[in-house]
């Protein structure tokens, strides 16, 4: 039986007068990878940012409808946004490690949340880097700048930094679009492993990537979800002609 971690009901989002998301109803299943696909400007990254209220930082944004995390509406005035973003974390398109050591990057979040004990921090840093499939590669470089790592390693440091604060949901906005093919493969392999412990939502322009890594896929077009189904069905038996046209490269 499927278990729902997050869901949206009749979600609309406006940038001032422009309606960017239209009546979005989507269920995000626990410990599954949900891919959001669609052409540039279709609303998929905007929707991703709805899930941890990153759009709150943009002036003129207005939201209607509901977004639930474990049956709690995250847009309720009672919700603490810092706690929400600890539970629903985000990895961005380009690696963005802080200009500090690998260790301090990963320990940053736990320190912000009050953990000061060195033994405890050591344990969190090692566990997070192992979870990000990076420990064996950089265990001898922990106290060197994260900016000296390759792009793929930097992105995995960012993933480890996120995992260190113990999220439940991991949002990924095109996490490998700035990476070379080998680094992309490593990130994809990592995503598959992470779903055992986390619920993952990934925005990707790469159709092959969506087909490879995700369990479920939602196709966005002009701010609407045109089709949402098991990934294999979306890519082999789409029900909507627009989905088929996008997947086969007729537009987008």
PDB file of N, CA, C and O in Angstrom, residues 37 77 120 158 168 212 240-241:
ATOM      1  N   UNK A  37       9.209  16.648 -14.907  1.00  0.00           N
ATOM      2  CA  UNK A  37       9.775  16.941 -16.222  1.00  0.00           C
ATOM      3  C   UNK A  37       8.890  17.938 -16.955  1.00  0.00           C
ATOM      4  O   UNK A  37       7.727  18.149 -16.590  1.00  0.00           O
ATOM      5  N   UNK A  77       0.000  29.303   9.492  1.00  0.00           N
ATOM      6  CA  UNK A  77       0.789  30.291  10.256  1.00  0.00           C
ATOM      7  C   UNK A  77       1.549  29.661  11.424  1.00  0.00           C
ATOM      8  O   UNK A  77       2.526  30.235  11.914  1.00  0.00           O
ATOM      9  N   UNK A 120      30.507  14.112  18.502  1.00  0.00           N
ATOM     10  CA  UNK A 120      29.199  13.998  17.831  1.00  0.00           C
ATOM     11  C   UNK A 120      29.288  14.562  16.416  1.00  0.00           C
ATOM     12  O   UNK A 120      28.768  13.974  15.461  1.00  0.00           O
ATOM     13  N   UNK A 158      27.544  18.995  -1.035  1.00  0.00           N
ATOM     14  CA  UNK A 158      26.283  19.711  -0.782  1.00  0.00           C
ATOM     15  C   UNK A 158      25.181  18.747  -0.351  1.00  0.00           C
ATOM     16  O   UNK A 158      24.359  19.071   0.522  1.00  0.00           O
ATOM     17  N   UNK A 168      13.738  14.695   5.969  1.00  0.00           N
ATOM     18  CA  UNK A 168      12.859  13.573   5.620  1.00  0.00           C
ATOM     19  C   UNK A 168      12.614  13.546   4.116  1.00  0.00           C
ATOM     20  O   UNK A 168      12.460  12.491   3.514  1.00  0.00           O
ATOM     21  N   UNK A 212      15.823   6.744 -15.831  1.00  0.00           N
ATOM     22  CA  UNK A 212      16.744   5.875 -15.087  1.00  0.00           C
ATOM     23  C   UNK A 212      16.492   5.890 -13.591  1.00  0.00           C
ATOM     24  O   UNK A 212      16.526   4.847 -12.943  1.00  0.00           O
ATOM     25  N   UNK A 240      -1.438  10.985 -22.729  1.00  0.00           N
ATOM     26  CA  UNK A 240      -1.728  12.279 -23.341  1.00  0.00           C
ATOM     27  C   UNK A 240      -0.762  12.535 -24.499  1.00  0.00           C
ATOM     28  O   UNK A 240       0.441  12.323 -24.365  1.00  0.00           O
ATOM     29  N   UNK A 241      -1.298  13.001 -25.610  1.00  0.00           N
ATOM     30  CA  UNK A 241      -0.470  13.239 -26.795  1.00  0.00           C
ATOM     31  C   UNK A 241       0.643  14.257 -26.515  1.00  0.00           C
ATOM     32  O   UNK A 241       1.747  14.153 -27.036  1.00  0.00           O
TER      33      UNK A 241
END
